[in-house]
């Protein structure tokens, strides 16, 4: 590793980002847009994904992203599978690869799988020369930089490195807005020069007071902590939603009432069918694992409760559907409105919909699924994976269930025709403006709606004949 006195770091001219995913693609497109003098190459071992980034149909759906990519692509933004070359010529290398929960061996089900991070560090060590700044963009357990530094410091070419932590806080569905005007950008490091090199890049569009610098470990740990606090708010309000249903309080009113307290604040208090997404559960479980690793079982247990409450919220929703539909959904058609983990994304990772559909299928319901952005193949893949339940193969019975009881359609009307109930699992805007009169006419009676997002709450659905159930209130 370097110290400030050993090397003078020149302004960054060439960036390489390893990992062209939900984070690598949008963050690099924003840097390229805001810094036309810097050449940015985004690389990935997944050639199909790179081809999509170079096409008109980007691999991820994110409002506003297409324009940002097209503005710089071919000018100073390039997507390529030539990984070694892009690393070798860069002054600064972002590592933005996936860090999923480990599903094997020590720490299975909790620890982060750092295999891809380590492979990146080894690749960088192998092909680099001169001096490079390596930036951890992926979300990592605190002290990962120690391992990254250890690998880099043994580069046989004699190359030298500074390692920074620069976690990403964008949320899917609002990635472009979040990148354009972040609440803060966090940079952790040891070398002041290296930190300043990255500060100067962000300073092209982010006000200086929002560029926070810390030590490496605080930066790594702040990312896990931010997600744990955000998810904790959702689990907290969801726990209160159960109490609201038992007491005739209304969770949205409670959220509004507590959210006006400036110490609590109004955001992330929307009760729902449960949080999903690739980050919250993974990062909390990782925090739980770290606490256990560092001998802090009480702290581990405290955070694990956030995930348990989220599981409970999903189960509660299914139980309510089954109970309300006269204790059986067997052979009944249920229209599933929305499969993505939130609106304005095509991402289904850890979506509550996956688990709710699984549990309804286990009750032998017939599901007809509609989502405006999620690819039908992805839905089938997710359901097959969850029905495997950890086994390597899908059992014949599960394969049959999937074939016989799951239909995926391209509009709300078809999804709802002849259905006994509608379950709203994603808060897509278009759902609130559906033609409920004709949807009601086409459904079996009584026609039920279970609104897992409370997005239809204000509509006069009872007047149309629906029996409407939301989260955290009773009518
Ligand atoms: N998705 C989000 O909204 C979000 C937000 C903030 C932080 N994060 C964190 O950012 C990281 C990346 O998340 P993501 O959602 O972009 O993941 P992703 O799965 O969408 O993308 C990761 C990409 O890295 C590629 N990759 C893996 N190993 C590679 C290697 N050795 N060389 C080249 N490419 C390789 C994969 O092929 C994949 O395309 C994770 O640590 C995640 O926790 C994600
Ligand atoms: O009041 C709320 C807010 C969110 N959610 C749900 O929580 C999940 C996560 O939502 P959100 O946080 O908006 O999206 P993500 O893209 O998962 O973003 C989170 O995870 C990212 C990855 O680490 C971080 O970068 C972001 O800061 C953090 O918000 C989704 O299922 C939402 O529907 C609720 O149920 N109620």
Coordinates of C-alpha atoms and ligand atoms in Angstrom, one line a residue:
X1 CA 0.0 0.0 0.0
X2 CA 1.1 3.6 -0.5
X3 CA 1.3 6.5 1.8
X4 CA 0.9 10.1 0.8
X5 CA 4.6 10.8 0.8
X6 CA 5.5 8.0 -1.6
X7 CA 3.4 8.8 -4.7
X8 CA 1.8 11.9 -6.3
X9 CA -1.6 11.0 -7.6
X10 CA -2.5 12.8 -10.9
X11 CA -6.1 13.7 -11.6
X12 CA -8.1 10.7 -12.7
X13 CA -8.4 10.4 -16.5
X14 CA -9.5 6.8 -17.0
X15 CA -12.0 4.8 -14.9
X16 CA -12.8 1.1 -15.1
X17 CA -15.8 -0.3 -13.3
X18 CA -15.9 -4.1 -12.8
X19 CA -19.6 -5.2 -12.7
X20 CA -22.2 -3.8 -15.2
X21 CA -25.2 -4.4 -12.9
X22 CA -27.9 -2.3 -11.2
X23 CA -25.1 -0.2 -9.5
X24 CA -22.2 -0.3 -11.9
X25 CA -24.2 0.7 -15.0
X26 CA -26.1 3.7 -13.6
X27 CA -23.3 5.0 -11.4
X28 CA -20.8 5.0 -14.2
X29 CA -23.3 6.5 -16.7
X30 CA -23.7 9.4 -14.2
X31 CA -20.0 9.9 -13.8
X32 CA -19.5 9.8 -17.6
X33 CA -22.3 12.4 -18.0
X34 CA -20.9 14.7 -15.4
X35 CA -17.2 14.3 -16.2
X36 CA -16.9 14.4 -20.0
X37 CA -13.1 14.6 -19.7
X38 CA -12.9 11.2 -18.0
X39 CA -13.0 8.0 -20.0
X40 CA -15.2 5.4 -18.3
X41 CA -15.3 1.7 -19.2
X42 CA -17.7 -0.6 -17.6
X43 CA -16.7 -4.3 -17.8
X44 CA -18.4 -7.5 -17.0
X45 CA -17.8 -11.2 -17.5
X46 CA -21.4 -11.6 -18.6
X47 CA -21.2 -10.8 -22.3
X48 CA -24.9 -10.9 -22.8
X49 CA -25.3 -8.1 -20.3
X50 CA -22.6 -6.0 -21.9
X51 CA -24.4 -6.5 -25.3
X52 CA -27.6 -5.2 -23.7
X53 CA -25.9 -2.1 -22.3
X54 CA -24.7 -1.4 -25.9
X55 CA -28.2 -1.9 -27.3
X56 CA -31.4 0.1 -27.2
X57 CA -32.9 -2.3 -24.6
X58 CA -30.8 -1.7 -21.5
X59 CA -30.6 -4.7 -19.1
X60 CA -32.4 -2.8 -16.3
X61 CA -35.5 -0.7 -16.3
X62 CA -34.9 2.5 -14.4
X63 CA -36.7 5.8 -15.2
X64 CA -34.5 8.3 -17.0
X65 CA -31.6 5.9 -17.3
X66 CA -31.8 5.4 -21.1
X67 CA -31.2 9.1 -21.7
X68 CA -28.3 9.3 -19.4
X69 CA -26.6 6.3 -21.0
X70 CA -27.2 7.4 -24.5
X71 CA -25.8 10.9 -23.8
X72 CA -22.3 9.5 -23.1
X73 CA -22.2 6.1 -24.7
X74 CA -19.6 5.9 -27.4
X75 CA -18.2 9.3 -26.3
X76 CA -16.7 8.7 -22.8
X77 CA -18.8 5.8 -21.7
X78 CA -18.0 2.3 -22.9
X79 CA -19.4 -1.1 -22.0
X80 CA -17.0 -4.0 -22.8
X81 CA -16.2 -7.6 -21.9
X82 CA -12.4 -6.8 -22.4
X83 CA -11.9 -6.9 -18.6
X84 CA -8.1 -7.1 -18.5
X85 CA -7.5 -4.3 -20.9
X86 CA -9.8 -1.9 -19.2
X87 CA -8.3 -2.6 -15.8
X88 CA -4.8 -2.2 -17.1
X89 CA -5.3 1.2 -18.6
X90 CA -7.4 2.7 -15.8
X91 CA -6.2 5.1 -13.0
X92 CA -9.1 4.2 -10.8
X93 CA -11.0 0.9 -10.7
X94 CA -14.4 0.6 -9.1
X95 CA -15.4 -2.9 -7.9
X96 CA -19.2 -3.1 -8.3
X97 CA -19.8 -6.8 -8.4
X98 CA -22.5 -8.8 -6.6
X99 CA -22.1 -9.8 -3.0
X100 CA -25.0 -12.1 -2.3
X101 CA -25.7 -14.0 0.9
X102 CA -23.6 -17.2 1.0
X103 CA -25.6 -20.3 0.4
X104 CA -23.0 -22.9 1.3
X105 CA -20.4 -23.7 3.9
X106 CA -19.4 -21.5 6.9
X107 CA -21.9 -18.6 7.4
X108 CA -24.4 -20.1 4.9
X109 CA -27.6 -18.1 4.9
X110 CA -26.0 -15.1 6.6
X111 CA -22.5 -14.1 5.6
X112 CA -21.8 -12.3 2.3
X113 CA -20.3 -14.3 -0.4
X114 CA -17.1 -12.4 -1.2
X115 CA -15.9 -14.8 -3.9
X116 CA -16.5 -12.3 -6.7
X117 CA -14.8 -9.4 -4.8
X118 CA -11.7 -11.5 -4.2
X119 CA -11.6 -12.6 -7.9
X120 CA -11.7 -8.9 -8.8
X121 CA -8.8 -8.1 -6.4
X122 CA -6.8 -10.9 -7.8
X123 CA -7.5 -9.9 -11.4
X124 CA -6.5 -6.3 -10.7
X125 CA -3.3 -7.4 -9.0
X126 CA -2.5 -9.6 -12.0
X127 CA -2.9 -7.1 -14.8
X128 CA -2.0 -3.8 -13.2
X129 CA 1.2 -1.8 -13.4
X130 CA 2.1 1.6 -12.0
X131 CA -0.2 3.1 -9.4
X132 CA -4.0 2.6 -9.2
X133 CA -6.8 3.6 -6.9
X134 CA -9.2 0.7 -6.2
X135 CA -12.7 1.7 -5.0
X136 CA -15.0 -0.6 -3.2
X137 CA -18.5 0.3 -4.6
X138 CA -20.1 -3.0 -3.7
X139 CA -21.7 -3.4 -0.2
X140 CA -19.2 -5.2 1.9
X141 CA -18.8 -6.5 5.5
X142 CA -16.7 -4.1 7.6
X143 CA -12.9 -4.9 7.2
X144 CA -13.2 -6.4 3.7
X145 CA -10.7 -3.7 2.6
X146 CA -8.1 -5.5 4.7
X147 CA -8.4 -8.6 2.5
X148 CA -8.5 -6.5 -0.7
X149 CA -5.3 -4.7 0.4
X150 CA -3.6 -8.0 1.3
X151 CA -4.2 -9.4 -2.2
X152 CA -3.2 -6.2 -4.0
X153 CA 0.0 -5.7 -2.0
X154 CA 1.3 -9.0 -3.4
X155 CA 0.9 -8.0 -7.1
X156 CA 3.9 -9.5 -8.8
X157 CA 4.2 -6.6 -11.3
X158 CA 5.2 -4.3 -8.5
X159 CA 2.1 -2.2 -9.0
X160 CA 1.0 -0.1 -6.1
X161 CA -2.5 0.6 -4.9
X162 CA -4.7 2.8 -2.6
X163 CA -8.0 1.3 -1.5
X164 CA -11.1 3.4 -0.9
X165 CA -14.6 2.5 0.3
X166 CA -17.3 4.4 -1.6
X167 CA -20.6 2.6 -0.9
X168 CA -23.6 3.3 -3.1
X169 CA -26.9 4.5 -1.5
X170 CA -29.1 4.7 -4.6
X171 CA -32.5 3.0 -4.5
X172 CA -33.9 1.2 -7.5
X173 CA -36.7 3.0 -9.3
X174 CA -35.1 6.4 -8.4
X175 CA -31.5 5.6 -9.3
X176 CA -31.0 8.5 -11.7
X177 CA -32.5 11.0 -9.3
X178 CA -30.5 9.6 -6.4
X179 CA -27.3 9.7 -8.4
X180 CA -28.0 13.3 -9.6
X181 CA -28.7 14.7 -6.2
X182 CA -27.5 12.3 -3.5
X183 CA -28.1 13.1 0.2
X184 CA -24.4 12.4 0.6
X185 CA -21.5 10.6 -1.0
X186 CA -19.4 8.7 1.4
X187 CA -15.7 8.1 0.9
X188 CA -13.6 6.1 3.3
X189 CA -9.8 5.7 3.0
X190 CA -6.3 5.9 4.4
X191 CA -4.5 8.1 1.8
X192 CA -5.7 11.7 1.8
X193 CA -4.5 12.1 -1.8
X194 CA -6.6 9.1 -3.0
X195 CA -9.6 10.3 -1.1
X196 CA -9.2 13.7 -2.8
X197 CA -8.9 12.2 -6.2
X198 CA -12.4 10.6 -5.8
X199 CA -13.8 13.8 -4.1
X200 CA -12.7 15.8 -7.2
X201 CA -14.8 13.5 -9.4
X202 CA -18.0 13.8 -7.4
X203 CA -17.4 17.5 -6.9
X204 CA -18.2 18.0 -10.6
X205 CA -21.9 17.8 -9.6
X206 CA -22.4 17.1 -5.9
X207 CA -22.1 20.0 -3.5
X208 CA -18.9 19.7 -1.4
X209 CA -20.7 19.7 1.9
X210 CA -22.4 16.4 0.8
X211 CA -19.1 14.7 0.2
X212 CA -18.3 13.0 3.5
X213 CA -15.0 11.4 4.2
X214 CA -14.2 8.9 6.9
X215 CA -11.8 6.1 7.7
X216 CA -12.2 2.9 5.7
X217 CA -14.0 0.9 8.3
X218 CA -16.6 3.5 9.2
X219 CA -17.4 3.8 5.5
X220 CA -17.8 0.1 5.1
X221 CA -19.9 -0.2 8.2
X222 CA -22.1 2.8 7.5
X223 CA -23.5 1.1 4.4
X224 CA -24.7 -1.9 6.3
X225 CA -26.0 0.3 9.1
X226 CA -27.9 2.6 6.8
X227 CA -29.8 -0.4 5.3
X228 CA -30.4 -1.9 8.7
X229 CA -31.9 1.3 10.0
X230 CA -34.1 1.8 6.8
X231 CA -35.3 -1.8 6.9
X232 CA -35.9 -1.5 10.7
X233 CA -38.3 1.4 10.1
X234 CA -40.3 -0.7 7.6
X235 CA -40.4 -3.7 10.0
X236 CA -41.4 -1.4 12.9
X237 CA -44.3 0.1 11.0
X238 CA -45.3 -3.4 9.7
X239 CA -45.4 -4.7 13.3
X240 CA -47.7 -1.9 14.2
X241 CA -49.9 -2.7 11.2
X242 CA -50.7 -6.0 12.8
X243 CA -51.8 -4.2 16.0
X244 CA -53.8 -1.7 14.0
X245 CA -55.8 -4.6 12.4
X246 CA -56.6 -5.9 15.9
X247 CA -57.6 -2.5 17.3
X248 CA -59.3 -0.5 14.6
X249 CA -56.4 2.0 14.4
X250 CA -55.2 2.8 10.9
X251 CA -51.5 2.3 10.2
X252 CA -51.4 5.1 7.6
X253 CA -52.8 7.5 10.2
X254 CA -50.4 6.3 12.8
X255 CA -47.5 6.7 10.4
X256 CA -48.6 10.2 9.5
X257 CA -49.0 11.1 13.2
X258 CA -45.6 9.9 14.3
X259 CA -43.8 11.0 11.0
X260 CA -44.6 14.7 11.7
X261 CA -42.3 14.5 14.8
X262 CA -39.2 15.9 13.3
X263 CA -37.1 13.4 15.3
X264 CA -38.9 10.5 13.6
X265 CA -39.5 12.0 10.1
X266 CA -42.1 10.8 7.5
X267 CA -40.0 8.6 5.2
X268 CA -39.9 4.8 5.2
X269 CA -43.0 4.5 7.3
X270 CA -45.2 3.0 4.6
X271 CA -46.6 -0.3 5.8
X272 CA -46.5 -3.0 3.1
X273 CA -46.6 -6.6 2.3
X274 CA -43.0 -6.7 3.4
X275 CA -39.7 -5.2 2.1
X276 CA -37.9 -6.9 -0.7
X277 CA -35.0 -6.1 -3.0
X278 CA -31.5 -7.4 -3.3
X279 CA -30.1 -5.4 -0.4
X280 CA -32.1 -5.1 2.9
X281 CA -32.3 -8.8 3.9
X282 CA -28.8 -9.6 2.6
X283 CA -27.2 -6.7 4.4
X284 CA -29.0 -7.2 7.7
X285 CA -28.1 -10.9 7.7
X286 CA -24.6 -9.9 6.9
X287 CA -24.6 -7.5 9.9
X288 CA -26.1 -10.3 12.1
X289 CA -23.3 -12.6 11.0
X290 CA -20.6 -10.0 11.7
X291 CA -22.0 -9.3 15.2
X292 CA -21.9 -13.1 15.9
X293 CA -18.4 -13.3 14.5
X294 CA -17.2 -10.4 16.8
X295 CA -18.8 -12.1 19.8
X296 CA -21.9 -9.9 20.1
X297 CA -24.9 -12.3 20.2
X298 CA -27.3 -9.7 21.8
X299 CA -26.6 -7.3 19.0
X300 CA -27.0 -10.0 16.4
X301 CA -30.4 -11.0 17.8
X302 CA -31.6 -7.4 17.9
X303 CA -31.0 -7.0 14.1
X304 CA -32.2 -10.4 13.2
X305 CA -35.6 -9.5 14.5
X306 CA -36.0 -7.0 11.6
X307 CA -35.9 -9.9 9.1
X308 CA -38.1 -12.1 11.2
X309 CA -40.8 -9.4 11.4
X310 CA -40.6 -9.1 7.6
X311 CA -41.2 -12.8 7.1
X312 CA -44.1 -12.6 9.6
X313 CA -45.6 -9.8 7.5
X314 CA -45.5 -11.8 4.3
X315 CA -47.0 -14.9 6.1
X316 CA -49.7 -12.8 7.7
X317 CA -50.8 -11.5 4.3
X318 CA -51.2 -15.0 2.9
X319 CA -53.1 -16.2 6.0
X320 CA -55.4 -13.3 5.7
X321 CA -56.2 -14.2 2.1
X322 CA -56.8 -17.8 2.9
X323 CA -58.9 -17.1 6.0
X324 CA -61.0 -14.5 4.2
X325 CA -61.6 -16.8 1.2
X326 CA -63.5 -19.1 3.5
X327 CA -60.4 -21.0 4.6
X328 CA -59.5 -22.4 1.2
X329 CA -57.9 -21.1 -2.0
X330 CA -57.5 -24.5 -3.5
X331 CA -58.4 -24.3 -7.2
X332 CA -59.4 -20.6 -6.9
X333 CA -57.9 -18.1 -9.3
X334 CA -56.0 -15.3 -7.6
X335 CA -54.9 -12.4 -9.8
X336 CA -51.4 -11.2 -8.7
X337 CA -50.9 -7.5 -9.5
X338 CA -47.2 -6.8 -9.5
X339 CA -44.2 -9.0 -9.1
X340 CA -41.3 -6.5 -8.8
X341 CA -40.1 -5.7 -5.3
X342 CA -41.2 -2.1 -5.7
X343 CA -42.5 0.1 -8.5
X344 CA -40.5 1.5 -11.3
X345 CA -38.0 -1.4 -11.5
X346 CA -38.0 -4.8 -13.2
X347 CA -36.0 -6.2 -10.4
X348 CA -37.6 -9.1 -8.5
X349 CA -34.7 -10.1 -6.2
X350 CA -36.2 -11.0 -2.8
X351 CA -39.5 -9.6 -3.9
X352 CA -42.3 -10.2 -1.3
X353 CA -44.3 -11.5 -4.3
X354 CA -42.1 -14.5 -4.7
X355 CA -42.8 -15.8 -1.2
X356 CA -46.5 -14.9 -1.3
X357 CA -47.0 -16.7 -4.6
X358 CA -45.1 -19.7 -3.2
X359 CA -47.3 -19.9 -0.2
X360 CA -50.5 -19.5 -2.2
X361 CA -49.3 -22.2 -4.6
X362 CA -48.7 -24.5 -1.6
X363 CA -52.4 -23.9 -0.8
X364 CA -53.1 -25.0 -4.4
X365 CA -54.3 -21.6 -5.6
X366 CA -54.3 -20.9 -9.4
X367 CA -52.2 -17.7 -9.9
X368 CA -52.5 -15.3 -12.8
X369 CA -49.7 -12.8 -12.6
X370 CA -49.3 -9.4 -14.3
X371 CA -46.4 -7.0 -13.9
X372 CA -45.8 -4.2 -16.3
X373 CA -42.0 -4.5 -16.4
X374 CA -40.9 -8.0 -15.2
X375 CA -40.1 -10.5 -17.8
X376 CA -42.4 -13.6 -17.6
X377 CA -39.3 -15.9 -17.8
X378 CA -37.9 -14.2 -14.7
X379 CA -41.2 -14.8 -12.8
X380 CA -41.1 -18.5 -13.7
X381 CA -37.4 -18.7 -12.8
X382 CA -38.0 -17.0 -9.4
X383 CA -40.9 -19.3 -8.6
X384 CA -39.0 -22.4 -9.6
X385 CA -36.1 -21.4 -7.4
X386 CA -38.2 -20.8 -4.4
X387 CA -40.2 -24.0 -4.9
X388 CA -36.9 -25.9 -5.0
X389 CA -36.5 -25.0 -1.4
X390 CA -32.7 -25.4 -1.4
X391 CA -32.7 -28.6 -3.4
X392 CA -30.6 -28.7 -6.6
X393 CA -33.6 -30.0 -8.7
X394 CA -37.2 -29.0 -8.8
X395 CA -39.3 -31.9 -7.7
X396 CA -41.8 -33.3 -10.2
X397 CA -44.7 -32.2 -8.0
X398 CA -43.4 -28.6 -7.9
X399 CA -42.7 -28.6 -11.6
X400 CA -46.3 -29.8 -12.2
X401 CA -47.7 -27.1 -9.8
X402 CA -45.8 -24.4 -11.6
X403 CA -47.0 -25.7 -15.0
X404 CA -50.6 -26.1 -14.0
X405 CA -51.2 -23.3 -11.5
X406 CA -49.2 -20.3 -12.8
X407 CA -50.2 -18.2 -15.7
X408 CA -48.4 -15.0 -16.6
X409 CA -50.3 -12.4 -18.7
X410 CA -49.7 -9.0 -20.2
X411 CA -52.6 -7.0 -18.8
X412 CA -54.6 -6.5 -15.6
X413 CA -57.9 -7.3 -17.2
X414 CA -56.9 -10.8 -18.3
X415 CA -55.2 -11.4 -15.0
X416 CA -58.4 -10.6 -13.1
X417 CA -61.0 -12.2 -15.3
X418 CA -62.8 -15.0 -13.4
X419 CA -60.6 -14.5 -10.4
X420 CA -61.9 -14.9 -6.9
X421 CA -59.5 -12.3 -5.6
X422 CA -56.9 -9.8 -6.6
X423 CA -53.7 -9.5 -4.5
X424 CA -51.8 -6.2 -5.1
X425 CA -48.1 -6.9 -4.4
X426 CA -46.3 -4.0 -6.1
X427 CA -47.4 -0.3 -6.0
X428 CA -47.3 0.4 -9.7
X429 CA -49.1 3.7 -10.5
X430 CA -51.2 2.1 -13.3
X431 CA -53.1 -0.1 -10.7
X432 CA -54.9 2.8 -9.2
X433 CA -56.4 3.9 -12.5
X434 CA -57.6 0.5 -13.6
X435 CA -61.2 0.1 -14.8
X436 CA -62.5 -1.4 -11.6
X437 CA -66.2 -1.5 -12.7
X438 CA -65.4 -3.9 -15.6
X439 CA -62.9 -5.8 -13.6
X440 CA -65.5 -6.4 -10.9
X441 CA -68.0 -7.5 -13.5
X442 CA -65.5 -10.1 -14.9
X443 CA -64.6 -11.6 -11.5
X444 CA -66.2 -14.4 -9.4
X445 CA -68.4 -13.1 -6.6
X446 CA -67.9 -12.1 -3.9
X447 CA -64.9 -10.3 -5.5
X448 CA -62.1 -9.7 -3.0
X449 CA -59.1 -7.3 -3.2
X450 CA -56.1 -7.7 -0.9
X451 CA -54.1 -4.6 -1.2
X452 CA -50.6 -5.3 0.0
X453 CA -49.5 -1.7 -0.6
X454 CA -52.6 0.3 0.3
X455 CA -52.6 2.0 -3.1
X456 CA -56.3 1.4 -3.8
X457 CA -57.4 2.5 -0.3
X458 CA -59.0 5.8 -1.3
X459 CA -61.0 4.3 -4.3
X460 CA -64.7 3.7 -3.9
X461 CA -64.3 0.0 -4.4
X462 CA -67.0 -1.1 -1.9
X463 CA -69.5 0.9 -3.9
X464 CA -68.6 -1.2 -6.9
X465 CA -69.2 -4.4 -4.9
X466 CA -65.6 -5.3 -4.0
X467 CA -64.7 -6.6 -0.5
X468 CA -61.5 -4.6 0.0
X469 CA -58.8 -5.5 2.5
X470 CA -55.6 -3.4 3.0
X471 CA -52.7 -3.6 5.4
X472 CA -53.0 -2.2 8.9
X473 CA -56.7 -1.1 9.0
X474 CA -60.1 -2.7 9.0
X475 CA -63.3 -1.4 7.4
Ligands
LIG1 N1 -29.0 -3.0 -6.5 C1 -28.9 -1.9 -5.8 O1 -29.8 -1.1 -5.8 C2 -27.7 -1.6 -5.0 C3 -27.6 -0.4 -4.4 C4 -26.5 -0.1 -3.6 C5 -25.5 -1.0 -3.4 N2 -25.6 -2.3 -4.0 C6 -24.5 -3.2 -3.9 O2 -23.8 -3.1 -5.1 C7 -23.2 -4.4 -5.5 C8 -23.6 -4.8 -6.9 O3 -25.0 -4.9 -6.9 P1 -25.9 -5.0 -8.2 O4 -27.3 -4.9 -7.8 O5 -25.3 -4.0 -9.2 O6 -25.5 -6.5 -8.7 P2 -25.7 -7.2 -10.1 O7 -25.8 -8.6 -9.9 O8 -26.8 -6.5 -10.8 O9 -24.4 -6.8 -10.9 C9 -23.1 -7.4 -10.6 C10 -22.4 -7.7 -11.9 O10 -21.0 -8.1 -11.6 C11 -20.6 -9.0 -12.6 N3 -19.4 -9.7 -12.1 C12 -19.4 -10.6 -11.0 N4 -18.1 -11.0 -10.9 C13 -17.4 -10.4 -11.9 C14 -16.0 -10.4 -12.2 N5 -15.1 -11.2 -11.6 N6 -15.6 -9.7 -13.3 C15 -16.5 -8.9 -14.0 N7 -17.8 -8.9 -13.7 C16 -18.2 -9.6 -12.6 C17 -21.8 -9.9 -12.7 O11 -21.8 -10.6 -14.0 C18 -23.0 -8.9 -12.7 O12 -23.4 -8.4 -14.0 C19 -23.7 -5.3 -4.4 O13 -22.7 -5.4 -3.4 C20 -24.9 -4.7 -3.8 O14 -25.2 -5.0 -2.5 C21 -26.7 -2.6 -4.8
LIG2 O1 -41.8 2.9 3.6 C1 -41.4 1.9 2.9 C2 -40.2 2.0 2.1 C3 -39.8 0.8 1.4 N1 -40.6 -0.3 1.5 C4 -40.1 -1.5 0.8 O2 -38.7 -1.7 1.1 C5 -38.1 -2.3 0.0 C6 -36.8 -1.5 -0.4 O3 -37.2 -0.3 -0.9 P1 -36.1 0.9 -1.2 O4 -35.2 1.0 -0.1 O5 -36.8 2.0 -1.7 O6 -35.3 0.2 -2.5 P2 -33.9 -0.4 -2.7 O7 -33.5 -0.3 -4.1 O8 -33.9 -1.8 -2.0 O9 -32.9 0.5 -1.8 C7 -32.3 0.2 -0.6 O10 -31.2 -0.7 -0.7 C8 -30.2 -0.1 -1.6 C9 -29.1 -1.2 -1.7 O11 -28.2 -1.2 -0.7 C10 -29.6 1.2 -0.9 O12 -28.6 1.7 -1.7 C11 -30.8 2.2 -0.7 O13 -30.3 3.3 -0.1 C12 -31.9 1.5 0.1 O14 -33.0 2.4 0.2 C13 -39.1 -2.3 -1.2 O15 -39.7 -3.6 -1.2 C14 -40.1 -1.3 -0.7 O16 -41.4 -1.6 -1.2 C15 -41.7 -0.4 2.3 O17 -42.4 -1.4 2.4 N2 -42.1 0.7 3.0

